Short mmCIF file of C-alpha atoms and ligand atoms in Angstrom, two decimals:
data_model
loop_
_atom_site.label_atom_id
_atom_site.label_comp_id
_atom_site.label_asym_id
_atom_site.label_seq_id
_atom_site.Cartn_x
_atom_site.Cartn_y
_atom_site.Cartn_z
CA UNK A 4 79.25 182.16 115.71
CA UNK A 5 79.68 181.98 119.26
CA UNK A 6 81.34 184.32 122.11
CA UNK A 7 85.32 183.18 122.49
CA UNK A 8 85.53 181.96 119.25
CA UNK A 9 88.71 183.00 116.93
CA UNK A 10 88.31 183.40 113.30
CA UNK A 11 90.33 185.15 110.56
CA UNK A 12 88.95 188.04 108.06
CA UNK A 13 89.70 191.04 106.45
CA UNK A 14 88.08 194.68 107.64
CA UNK A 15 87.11 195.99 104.47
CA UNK A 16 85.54 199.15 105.39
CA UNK A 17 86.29 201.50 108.79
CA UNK A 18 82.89 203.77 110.02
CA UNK A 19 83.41 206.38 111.95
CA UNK A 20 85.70 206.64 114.25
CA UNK A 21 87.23 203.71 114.31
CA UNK A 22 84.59 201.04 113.86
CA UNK A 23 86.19 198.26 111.50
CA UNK A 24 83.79 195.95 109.74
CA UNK A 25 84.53 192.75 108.50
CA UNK A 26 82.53 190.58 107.16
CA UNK A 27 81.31 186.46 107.12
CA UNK A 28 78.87 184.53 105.51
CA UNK A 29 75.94 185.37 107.88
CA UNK A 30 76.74 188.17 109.61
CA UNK A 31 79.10 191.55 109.89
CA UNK A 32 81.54 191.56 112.71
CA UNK A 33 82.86 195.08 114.20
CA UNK A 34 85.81 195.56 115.56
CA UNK A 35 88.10 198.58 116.66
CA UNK A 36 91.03 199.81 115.62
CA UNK A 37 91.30 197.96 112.26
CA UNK A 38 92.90 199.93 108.49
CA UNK A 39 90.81 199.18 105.83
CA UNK A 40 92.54 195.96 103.72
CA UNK A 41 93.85 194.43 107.12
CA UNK A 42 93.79 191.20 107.09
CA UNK A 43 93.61 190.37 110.94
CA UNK A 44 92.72 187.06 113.47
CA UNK A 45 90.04 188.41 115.99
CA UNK A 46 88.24 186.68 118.57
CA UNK A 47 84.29 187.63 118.73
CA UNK A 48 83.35 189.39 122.42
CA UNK A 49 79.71 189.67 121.68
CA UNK A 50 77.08 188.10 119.43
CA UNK A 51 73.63 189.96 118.07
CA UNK A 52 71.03 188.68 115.67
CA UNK A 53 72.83 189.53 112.59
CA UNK A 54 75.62 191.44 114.30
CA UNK A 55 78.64 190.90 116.04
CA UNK A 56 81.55 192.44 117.76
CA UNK A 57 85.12 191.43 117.93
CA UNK A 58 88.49 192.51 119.32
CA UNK A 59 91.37 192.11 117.12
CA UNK A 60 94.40 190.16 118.66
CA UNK A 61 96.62 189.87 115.74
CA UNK A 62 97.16 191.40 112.17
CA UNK A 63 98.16 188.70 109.87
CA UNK A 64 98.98 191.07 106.56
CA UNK A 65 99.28 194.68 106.79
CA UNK A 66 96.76 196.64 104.80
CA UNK A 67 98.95 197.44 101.14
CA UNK A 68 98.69 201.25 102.45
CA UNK A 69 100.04 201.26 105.62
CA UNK A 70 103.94 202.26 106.39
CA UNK A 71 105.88 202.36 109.78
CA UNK A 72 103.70 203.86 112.17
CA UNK A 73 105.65 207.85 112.97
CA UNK A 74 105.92 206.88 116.54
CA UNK A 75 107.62 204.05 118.97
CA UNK A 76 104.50 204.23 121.08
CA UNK A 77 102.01 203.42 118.93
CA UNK A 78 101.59 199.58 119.29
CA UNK A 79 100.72 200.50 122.88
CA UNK A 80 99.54 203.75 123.20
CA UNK A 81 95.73 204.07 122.96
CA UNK A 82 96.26 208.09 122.17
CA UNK A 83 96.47 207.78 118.32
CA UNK A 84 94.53 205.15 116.08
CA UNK A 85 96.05 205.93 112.70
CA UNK A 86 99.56 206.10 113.01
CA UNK A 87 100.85 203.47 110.02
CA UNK A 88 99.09 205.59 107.70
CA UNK A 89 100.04 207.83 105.70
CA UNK A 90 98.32 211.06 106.21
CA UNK A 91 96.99 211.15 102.55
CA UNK A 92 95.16 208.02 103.47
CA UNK A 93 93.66 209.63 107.05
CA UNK A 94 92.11 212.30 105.09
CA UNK A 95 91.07 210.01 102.74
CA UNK A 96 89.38 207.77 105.31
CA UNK A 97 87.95 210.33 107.53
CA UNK A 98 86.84 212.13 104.64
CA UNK A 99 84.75 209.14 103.09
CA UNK A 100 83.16 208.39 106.47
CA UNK A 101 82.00 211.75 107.30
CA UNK A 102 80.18 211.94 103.90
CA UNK A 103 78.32 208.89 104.58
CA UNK A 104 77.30 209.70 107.93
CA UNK A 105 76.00 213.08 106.56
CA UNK A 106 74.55 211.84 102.94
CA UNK A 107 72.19 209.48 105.37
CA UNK A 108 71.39 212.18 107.62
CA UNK A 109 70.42 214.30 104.38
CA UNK A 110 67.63 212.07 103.64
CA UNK A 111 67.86 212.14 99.96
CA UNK A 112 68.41 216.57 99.83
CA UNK A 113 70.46 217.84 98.07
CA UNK A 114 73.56 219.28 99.39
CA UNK A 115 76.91 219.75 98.96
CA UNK A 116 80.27 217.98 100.26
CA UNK A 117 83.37 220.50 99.72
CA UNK A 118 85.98 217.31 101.11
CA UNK A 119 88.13 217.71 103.83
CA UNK A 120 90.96 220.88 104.89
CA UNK A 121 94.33 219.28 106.21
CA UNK A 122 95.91 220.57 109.52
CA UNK A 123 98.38 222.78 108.71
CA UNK A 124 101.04 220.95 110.89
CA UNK A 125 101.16 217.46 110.90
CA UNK A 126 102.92 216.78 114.25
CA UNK A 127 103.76 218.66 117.31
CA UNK A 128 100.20 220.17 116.32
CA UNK A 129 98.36 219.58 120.43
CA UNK A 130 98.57 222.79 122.35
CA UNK A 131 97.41 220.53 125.19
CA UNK A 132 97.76 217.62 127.04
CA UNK A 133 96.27 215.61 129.92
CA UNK A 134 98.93 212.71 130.58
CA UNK A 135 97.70 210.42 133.75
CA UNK A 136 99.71 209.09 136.79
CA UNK A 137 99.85 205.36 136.67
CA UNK A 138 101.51 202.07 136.35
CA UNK A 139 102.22 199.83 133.39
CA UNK A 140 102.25 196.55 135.21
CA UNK A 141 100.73 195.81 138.27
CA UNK A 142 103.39 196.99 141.23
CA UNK A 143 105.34 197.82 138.69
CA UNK A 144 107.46 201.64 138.01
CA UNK A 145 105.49 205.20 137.96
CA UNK A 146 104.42 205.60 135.09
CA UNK A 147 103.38 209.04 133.45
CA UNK A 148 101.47 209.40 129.62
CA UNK A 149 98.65 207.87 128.02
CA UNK A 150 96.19 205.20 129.03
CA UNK A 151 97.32 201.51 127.40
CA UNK A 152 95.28 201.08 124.17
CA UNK A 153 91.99 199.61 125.67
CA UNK A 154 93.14 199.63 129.14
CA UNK A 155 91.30 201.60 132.23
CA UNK A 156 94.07 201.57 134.03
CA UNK A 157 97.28 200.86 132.36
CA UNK A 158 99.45 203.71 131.65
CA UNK A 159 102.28 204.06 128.98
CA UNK A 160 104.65 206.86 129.31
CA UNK A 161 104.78 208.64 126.36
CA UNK A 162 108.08 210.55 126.63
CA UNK A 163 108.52 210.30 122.74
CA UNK A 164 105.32 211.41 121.43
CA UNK A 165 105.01 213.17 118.36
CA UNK A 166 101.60 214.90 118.52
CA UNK A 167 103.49 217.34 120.68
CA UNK A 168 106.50 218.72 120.84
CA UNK A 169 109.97 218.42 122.77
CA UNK A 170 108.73 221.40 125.13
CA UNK A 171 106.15 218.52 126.19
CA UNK A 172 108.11 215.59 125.86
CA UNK A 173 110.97 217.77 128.34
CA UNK A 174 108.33 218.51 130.98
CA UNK A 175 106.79 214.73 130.97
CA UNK A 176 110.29 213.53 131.35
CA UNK A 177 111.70 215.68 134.06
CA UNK A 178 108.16 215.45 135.85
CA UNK A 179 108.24 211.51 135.73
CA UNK A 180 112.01 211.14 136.61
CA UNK A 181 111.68 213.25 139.88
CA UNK A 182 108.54 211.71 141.34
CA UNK A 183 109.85 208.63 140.52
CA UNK A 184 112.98 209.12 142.56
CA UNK A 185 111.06 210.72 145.25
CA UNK A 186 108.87 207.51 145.41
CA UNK A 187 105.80 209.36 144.95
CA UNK A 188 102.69 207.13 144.91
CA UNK A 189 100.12 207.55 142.20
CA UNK A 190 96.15 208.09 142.76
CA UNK A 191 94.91 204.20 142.34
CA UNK A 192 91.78 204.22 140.67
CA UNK A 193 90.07 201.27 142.57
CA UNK A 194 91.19 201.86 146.31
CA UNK A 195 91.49 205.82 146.09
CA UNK A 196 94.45 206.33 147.42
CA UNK A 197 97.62 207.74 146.49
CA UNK A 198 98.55 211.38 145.39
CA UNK A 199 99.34 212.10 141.52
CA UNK A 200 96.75 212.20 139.33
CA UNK A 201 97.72 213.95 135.89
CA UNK A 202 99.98 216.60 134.38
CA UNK A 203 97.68 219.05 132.48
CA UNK A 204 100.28 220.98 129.76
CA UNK A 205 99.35 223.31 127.43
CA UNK A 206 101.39 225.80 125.37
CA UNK A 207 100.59 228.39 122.66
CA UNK A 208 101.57 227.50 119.19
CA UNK A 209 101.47 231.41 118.79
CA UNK A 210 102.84 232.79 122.23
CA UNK A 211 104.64 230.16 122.72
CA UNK A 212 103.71 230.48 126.22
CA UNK A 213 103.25 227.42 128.69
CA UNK A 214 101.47 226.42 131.24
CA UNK A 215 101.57 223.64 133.39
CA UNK A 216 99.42 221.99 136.69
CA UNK A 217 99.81 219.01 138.69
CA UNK A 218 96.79 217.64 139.55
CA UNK A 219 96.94 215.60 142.86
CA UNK A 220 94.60 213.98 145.77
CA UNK A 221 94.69 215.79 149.11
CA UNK A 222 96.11 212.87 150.38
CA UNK A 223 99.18 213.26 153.05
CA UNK A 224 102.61 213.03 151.27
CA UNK A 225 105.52 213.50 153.53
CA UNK A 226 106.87 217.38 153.30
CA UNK A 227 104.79 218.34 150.27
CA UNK A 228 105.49 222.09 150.12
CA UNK A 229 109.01 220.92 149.62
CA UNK A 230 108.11 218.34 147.20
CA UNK A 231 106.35 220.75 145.14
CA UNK A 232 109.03 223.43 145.25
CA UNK A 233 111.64 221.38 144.19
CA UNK A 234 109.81 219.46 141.46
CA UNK A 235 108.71 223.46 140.18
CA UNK A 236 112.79 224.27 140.24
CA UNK A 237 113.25 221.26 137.94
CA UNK A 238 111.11 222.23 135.59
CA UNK A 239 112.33 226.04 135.79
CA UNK A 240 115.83 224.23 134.96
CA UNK A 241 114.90 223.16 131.72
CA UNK A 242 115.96 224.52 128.86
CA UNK A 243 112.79 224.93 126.51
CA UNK A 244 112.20 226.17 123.14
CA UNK A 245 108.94 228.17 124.82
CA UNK A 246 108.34 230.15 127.52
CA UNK A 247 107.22 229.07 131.36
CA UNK A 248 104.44 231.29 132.44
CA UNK A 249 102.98 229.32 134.91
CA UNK A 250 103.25 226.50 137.44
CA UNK A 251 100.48 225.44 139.01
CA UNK A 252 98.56 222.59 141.68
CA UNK A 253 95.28 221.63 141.31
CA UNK A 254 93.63 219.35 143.89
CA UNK A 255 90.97 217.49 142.88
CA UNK A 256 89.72 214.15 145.25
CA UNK A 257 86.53 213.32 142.57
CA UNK A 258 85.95 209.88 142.01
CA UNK A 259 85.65 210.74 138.23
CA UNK A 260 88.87 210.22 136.24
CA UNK A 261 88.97 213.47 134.57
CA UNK A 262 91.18 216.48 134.77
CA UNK A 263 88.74 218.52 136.88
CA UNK A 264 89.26 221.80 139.33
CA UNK A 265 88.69 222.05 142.80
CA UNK A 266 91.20 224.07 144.08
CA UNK A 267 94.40 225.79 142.44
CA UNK A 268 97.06 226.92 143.66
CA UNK A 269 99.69 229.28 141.82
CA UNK A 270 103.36 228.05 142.49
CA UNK A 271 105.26 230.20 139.70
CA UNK A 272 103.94 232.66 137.59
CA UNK A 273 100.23 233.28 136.24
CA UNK A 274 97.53 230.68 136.49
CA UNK A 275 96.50 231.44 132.59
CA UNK A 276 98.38 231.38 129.44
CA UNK A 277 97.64 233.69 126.09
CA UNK A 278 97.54 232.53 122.51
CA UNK A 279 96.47 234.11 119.44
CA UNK A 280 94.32 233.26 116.12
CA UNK A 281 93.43 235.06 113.31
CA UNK A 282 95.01 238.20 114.58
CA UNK A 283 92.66 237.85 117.91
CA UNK A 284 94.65 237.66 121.59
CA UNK A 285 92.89 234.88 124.02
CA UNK A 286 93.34 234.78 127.51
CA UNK A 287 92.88 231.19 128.22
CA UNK A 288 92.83 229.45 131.66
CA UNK A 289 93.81 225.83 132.62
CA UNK A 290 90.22 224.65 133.05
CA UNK A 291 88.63 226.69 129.70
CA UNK A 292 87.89 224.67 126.77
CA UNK A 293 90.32 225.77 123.63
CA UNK A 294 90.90 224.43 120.29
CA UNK A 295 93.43 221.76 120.69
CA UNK A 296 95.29 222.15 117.65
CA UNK A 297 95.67 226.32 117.35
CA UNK A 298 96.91 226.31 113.52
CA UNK A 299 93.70 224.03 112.74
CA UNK A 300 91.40 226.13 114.43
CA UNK A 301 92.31 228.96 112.41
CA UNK A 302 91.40 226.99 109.43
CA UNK A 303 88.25 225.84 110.99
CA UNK A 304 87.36 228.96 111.97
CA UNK A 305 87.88 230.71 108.94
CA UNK A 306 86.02 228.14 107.15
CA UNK A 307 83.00 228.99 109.55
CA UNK A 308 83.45 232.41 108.94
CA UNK A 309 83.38 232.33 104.92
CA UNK A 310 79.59 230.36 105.40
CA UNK A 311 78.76 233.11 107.34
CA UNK A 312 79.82 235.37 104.58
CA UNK A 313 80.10 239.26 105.05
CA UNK A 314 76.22 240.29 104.95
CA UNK A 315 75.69 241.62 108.76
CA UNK A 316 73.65 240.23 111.00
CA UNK A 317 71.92 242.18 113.39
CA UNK A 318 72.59 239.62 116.56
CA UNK A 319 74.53 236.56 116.05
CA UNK A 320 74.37 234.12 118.82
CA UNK A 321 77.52 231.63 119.54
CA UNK A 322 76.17 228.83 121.15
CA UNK A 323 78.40 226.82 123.51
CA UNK A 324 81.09 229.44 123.49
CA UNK A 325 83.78 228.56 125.28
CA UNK A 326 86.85 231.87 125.94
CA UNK A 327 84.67 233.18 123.00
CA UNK A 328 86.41 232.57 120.40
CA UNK A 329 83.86 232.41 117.38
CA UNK A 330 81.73 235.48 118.62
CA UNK A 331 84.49 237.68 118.59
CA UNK A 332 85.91 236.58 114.55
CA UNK A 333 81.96 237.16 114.19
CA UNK A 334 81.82 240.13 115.91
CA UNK A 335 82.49 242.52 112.65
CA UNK A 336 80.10 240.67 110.64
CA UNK A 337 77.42 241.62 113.37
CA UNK A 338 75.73 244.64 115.39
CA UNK A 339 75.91 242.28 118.47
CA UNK A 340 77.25 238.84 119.40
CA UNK A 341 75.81 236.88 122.60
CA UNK A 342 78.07 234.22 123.90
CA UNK A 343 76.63 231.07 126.14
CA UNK A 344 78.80 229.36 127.75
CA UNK A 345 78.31 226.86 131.02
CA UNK A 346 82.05 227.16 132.48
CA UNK A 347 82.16 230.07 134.35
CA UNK A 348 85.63 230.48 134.30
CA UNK A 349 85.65 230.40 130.54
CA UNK A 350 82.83 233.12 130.70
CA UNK A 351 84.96 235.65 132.42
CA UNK A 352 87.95 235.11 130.01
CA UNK A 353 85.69 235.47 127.17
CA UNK A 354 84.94 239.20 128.73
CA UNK A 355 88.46 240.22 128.92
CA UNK A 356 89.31 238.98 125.76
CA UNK A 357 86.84 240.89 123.90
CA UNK A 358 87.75 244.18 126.05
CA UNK A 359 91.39 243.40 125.62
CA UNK A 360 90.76 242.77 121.85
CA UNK A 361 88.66 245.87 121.53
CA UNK A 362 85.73 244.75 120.38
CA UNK A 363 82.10 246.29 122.34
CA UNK A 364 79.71 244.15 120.44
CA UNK A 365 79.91 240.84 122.38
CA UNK A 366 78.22 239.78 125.04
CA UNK A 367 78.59 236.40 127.13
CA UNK A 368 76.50 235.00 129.72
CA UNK A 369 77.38 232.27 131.37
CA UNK A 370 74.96 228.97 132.16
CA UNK A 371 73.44 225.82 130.40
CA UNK A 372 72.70 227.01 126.60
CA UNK A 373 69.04 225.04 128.16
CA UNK A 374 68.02 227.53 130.28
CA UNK A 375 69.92 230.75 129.27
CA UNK A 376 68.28 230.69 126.13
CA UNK A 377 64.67 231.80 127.85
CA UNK A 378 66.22 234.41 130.12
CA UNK A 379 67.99 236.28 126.63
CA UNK A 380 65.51 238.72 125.58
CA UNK A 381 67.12 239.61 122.05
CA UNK A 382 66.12 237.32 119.28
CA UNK A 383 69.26 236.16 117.16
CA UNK A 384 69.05 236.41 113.33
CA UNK A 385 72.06 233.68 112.88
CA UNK A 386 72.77 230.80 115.28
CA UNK A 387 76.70 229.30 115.65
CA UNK A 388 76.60 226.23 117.22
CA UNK A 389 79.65 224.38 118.53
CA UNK A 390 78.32 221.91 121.25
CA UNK A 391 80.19 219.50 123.27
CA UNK A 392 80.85 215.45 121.65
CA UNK A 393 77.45 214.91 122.98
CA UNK A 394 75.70 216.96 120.75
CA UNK A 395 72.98 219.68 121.32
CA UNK A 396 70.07 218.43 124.62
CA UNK A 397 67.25 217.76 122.60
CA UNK A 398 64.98 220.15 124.76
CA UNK A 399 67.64 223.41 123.60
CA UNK A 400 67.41 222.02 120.23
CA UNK A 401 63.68 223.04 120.08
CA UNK A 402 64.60 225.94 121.95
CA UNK A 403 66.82 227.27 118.82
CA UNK A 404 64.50 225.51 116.30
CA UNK A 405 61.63 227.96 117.69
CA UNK A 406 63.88 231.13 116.74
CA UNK A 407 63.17 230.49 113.07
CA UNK A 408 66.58 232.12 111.68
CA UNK A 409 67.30 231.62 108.15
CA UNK A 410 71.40 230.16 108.50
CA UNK A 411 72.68 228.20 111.20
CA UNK A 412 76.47 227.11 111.42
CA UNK A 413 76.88 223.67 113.72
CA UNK A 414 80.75 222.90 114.27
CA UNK A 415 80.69 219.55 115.54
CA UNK A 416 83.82 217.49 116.56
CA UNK A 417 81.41 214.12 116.78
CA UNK A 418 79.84 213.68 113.51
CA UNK A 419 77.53 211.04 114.70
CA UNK A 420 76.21 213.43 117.78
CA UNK A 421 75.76 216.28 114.52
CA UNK A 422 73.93 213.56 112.30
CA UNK A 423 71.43 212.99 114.68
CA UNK A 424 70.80 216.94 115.25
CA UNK A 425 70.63 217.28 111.92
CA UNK A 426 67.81 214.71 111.41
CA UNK A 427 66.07 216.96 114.01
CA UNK A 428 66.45 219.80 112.28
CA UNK A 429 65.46 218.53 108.82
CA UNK A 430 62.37 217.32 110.77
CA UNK A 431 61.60 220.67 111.37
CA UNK A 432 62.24 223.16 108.56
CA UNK A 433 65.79 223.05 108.12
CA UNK A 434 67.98 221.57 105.39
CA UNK A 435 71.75 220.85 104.99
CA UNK A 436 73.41 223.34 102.58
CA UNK A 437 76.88 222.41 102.46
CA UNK A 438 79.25 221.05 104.62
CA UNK A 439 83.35 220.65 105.00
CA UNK A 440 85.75 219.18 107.32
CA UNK A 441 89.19 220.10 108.94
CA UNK A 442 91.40 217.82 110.24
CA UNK A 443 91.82 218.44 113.71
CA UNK A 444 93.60 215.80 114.85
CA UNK A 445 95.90 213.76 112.58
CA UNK A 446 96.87 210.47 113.39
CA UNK A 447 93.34 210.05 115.30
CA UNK A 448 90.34 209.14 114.17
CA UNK A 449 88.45 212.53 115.02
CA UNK A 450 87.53 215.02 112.62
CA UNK A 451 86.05 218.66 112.70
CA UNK A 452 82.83 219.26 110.56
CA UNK A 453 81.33 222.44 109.60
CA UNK A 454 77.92 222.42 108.41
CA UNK A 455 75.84 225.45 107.03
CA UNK A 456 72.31 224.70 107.35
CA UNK A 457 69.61 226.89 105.73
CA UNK A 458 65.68 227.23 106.11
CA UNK A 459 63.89 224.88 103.63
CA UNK A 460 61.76 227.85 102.62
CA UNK A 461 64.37 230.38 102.12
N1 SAH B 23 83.12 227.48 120.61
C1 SAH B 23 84.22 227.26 121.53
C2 SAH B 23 84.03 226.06 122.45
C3 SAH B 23 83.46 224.81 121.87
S1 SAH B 23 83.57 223.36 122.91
C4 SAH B 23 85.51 227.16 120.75
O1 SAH B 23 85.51 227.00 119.54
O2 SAH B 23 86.56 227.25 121.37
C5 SAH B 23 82.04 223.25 123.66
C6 SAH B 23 81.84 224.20 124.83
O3 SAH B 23 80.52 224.00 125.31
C7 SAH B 23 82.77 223.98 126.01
O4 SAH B 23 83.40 225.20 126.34
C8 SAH B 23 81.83 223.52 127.13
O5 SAH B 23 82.22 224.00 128.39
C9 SAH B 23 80.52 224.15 126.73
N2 SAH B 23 79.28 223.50 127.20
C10 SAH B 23 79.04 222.18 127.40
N3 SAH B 23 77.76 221.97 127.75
C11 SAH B 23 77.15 223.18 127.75
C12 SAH B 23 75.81 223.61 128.02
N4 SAH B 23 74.88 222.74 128.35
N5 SAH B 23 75.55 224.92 127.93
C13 SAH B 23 76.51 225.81 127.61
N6 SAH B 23 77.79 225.46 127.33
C14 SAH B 23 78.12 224.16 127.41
#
């Protein structure tokens, strides 16, 4: 088998996310983006002892479970990975590759696999987005959506997407459409230049509240208090099913493509947005990491909350806290609560939340989980974890290792980051009780998994 070559093959197994493996005489070939039972021509990209990896560039025969994928974007999109499936089949799937990851991270203990909670909606279910200034062709239109499937810097305007809803769809279109006829020039990755960037939305499933902010360059466009004026009284013309709380500019001249702050400025409204779950009121600014999917976190949360059980701890610490979120549903269940959390901003939100929520038994500090934990002086008697994709730094790791508490809860929304923490901790003292998941994100490939994990010699 040699790099360039095309053969044909069937991916009879998917790992997580989205690995596809199919398999020849002497070797296993993965590739991306490939259903189980596809039967597919791929060309191989890169060849290793016993290994290779391939990019698919044509299904042959559809895969006997797949339908019409939900959504007109989908062949192009790289947002969603499952869409021809039927959502059965994406629990299914993730379900059966979240077990295996974890039953080889259990090294042969016993624990227990309670399946996989569906997300109570289906579609419309993202209370955020981050769609991206571009172009689909080279020179060609503004474009305004998702990056092409596999592309850096493709973009496909998503203006019919169906992981959010019309409020979204509205506000993409009307965004698009006017900076289009304005002949507003995007932020080109390669030469940095240009001035749009992205179009950061979020709305409340709950509040139905929305927020929106234009992330540009700082680079000169002609008139751009105007610009920005008018393009605010389009969107204030829409008619939307939820409510317009705020309008907002972020500039931001990083070379990094991600949605990041440097400077906001307030052009309508408030520059925050609230939402509610499980009878709890969040303040939650445009920068602060929330739950994407608000009616899923409830479930995950709630499934956290019920391994926790209703024995009180004395101090609970949430680890990686975010606007605070899981310390305050844990905050009856505890004498004290101490959030850490690196984003300041999030930090501060987490304060007023658990004032305006009236609960005095949290605490948050804000900083990298790394350090704050030697500076805490109260030792915690349960440990939430919910860390980042990345998983927890191996140096904290130790850190919470060396507290010795009997339960720990680790949310993880990268199994493969939580499989390799858990091998840690099983390493040191600790053993997988049970664990569940809750689908997040349907039509993707990610998955939420909670684990409870328990001292061997308790
Ligand atoms: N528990 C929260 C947030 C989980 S997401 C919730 O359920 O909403 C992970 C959070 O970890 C993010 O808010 C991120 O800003 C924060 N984070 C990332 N690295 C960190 C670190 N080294 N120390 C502390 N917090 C960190």
């Amino acid at each position: 088998m040699k790099k360039g070559q095309i053969y044909e093959g069937t991916v009879e197994k998917v790992l997580f996310p989205n690995k596809g493996q199919i398999r020849t005489e002497d070797r296993t070939i993965t590739v991306k983006n490939g259903v189980p039972g596809q039967q597919v021509r791929f060309q191989v990209t890169k060849v290793r002892k016993g290994k290779a990896e391939g990019r698919i560039l044509e299904v042959l025969k559809r895969a006997s479970v797949e339908g019409e994928p939900a959504c007109r974007h989908f062949s192009e999109c790289g947002g969603c990975t499952w869409q021809s499936l039927p959502y059965e089949e994406q629990l299914r799937l993730k379900e059966q590759q979240i077990k295996e990851l974890l039953e080889q991270a259990a090294g042969g203990c016993a624990w227990e696999f309670e399946g996989i909670k569906e997300s109570p909606d289906r579609y419309g279910y993202r209370n955020k987005m981050e769609f991206s200034f571009g172009d689909g062709r080279k020179d060609g239109p503004l474009e305004l959506g998702m990056h092409r499937r596999g592309s850096f810097y493709d973009i496909v305007t998503v203006e019919d997407c169906r992981i959010v809803d019309e409020d979204f769809r509205k506000i993409l279109k009307a965004t698009l459409v006017y900076f289009r006829e304005q002949g507003i020039s995007f932020y080109h990755k390669m030469q940095h230049t240009g001035y749009l960037r992205h179009l950061l939305v979020r709305k409340a499933a709950k509040t139905r509240e929305i927020l929106v902010d234009l992330v540009t360059t700082t680079q000169a466009v002609p008139k751009e208090a105007e610009l920005l004026e008018s393009w605010k009284a389009e969107l204030l013309g829409l008619s939307l099913e939820g409510t317009l709380t705020g309008i907002l500019h972020t500039r931001n001249d990083s070379l990094a493509d991600v949605v990041q702050n440097d400077e906001t400025a307030v052009l309508y409204g408030r520059d925050y947005f609230y939402e509610e779950l499980l009878g709890l009121r969040f303040r939650i600014t445009p920068f602060s990491f929330f739950q994407t999917n608000s009616c899923g976190a409830e479930v995950l949360y709630e499934t956290a909350r019920a391994y926790i059980g209703d024995t009180k701890a004395r101090v609970i610490f949430d680890l990686y806290s975010g606007t605070g979120t899981i310390a305050q549903m844990l905050s009856p269940v505890a004498d004290k609560v101490i959030g850490v959390e690196i984003v300041e901003e999030a930090v501060e939100a987490a304060k007023e939340n658990a004032a305006q929520n009236g609960l005095t038994n949290c605490d948050f500090i804000a900083g990298d989980v790394l350090k704050v934990l030697d500076e805490i002086r109260e030792k915690p008697d349960l440990i939430v974890l919910d860390p980042p994709r990345d998983g927890i730094h191996p140096k904290a790791l130790k850190k919470i290792i060396d507290y010795g508490v009997e339960r720990m809860i680790y949310i993880s929304c990268k199994p493969t980051s939580l499989a390799r923490d858990l091998e840690v901790l099983q390493a040191c003292g600790y053993r997988m009780d049970k664990a569940c998941c809750v689908d997040m994100f349907p039509w993707s490939a990610h998955v939420e998994t909670v684990v409870l994990i328990q001292r061997k010699d308790t």
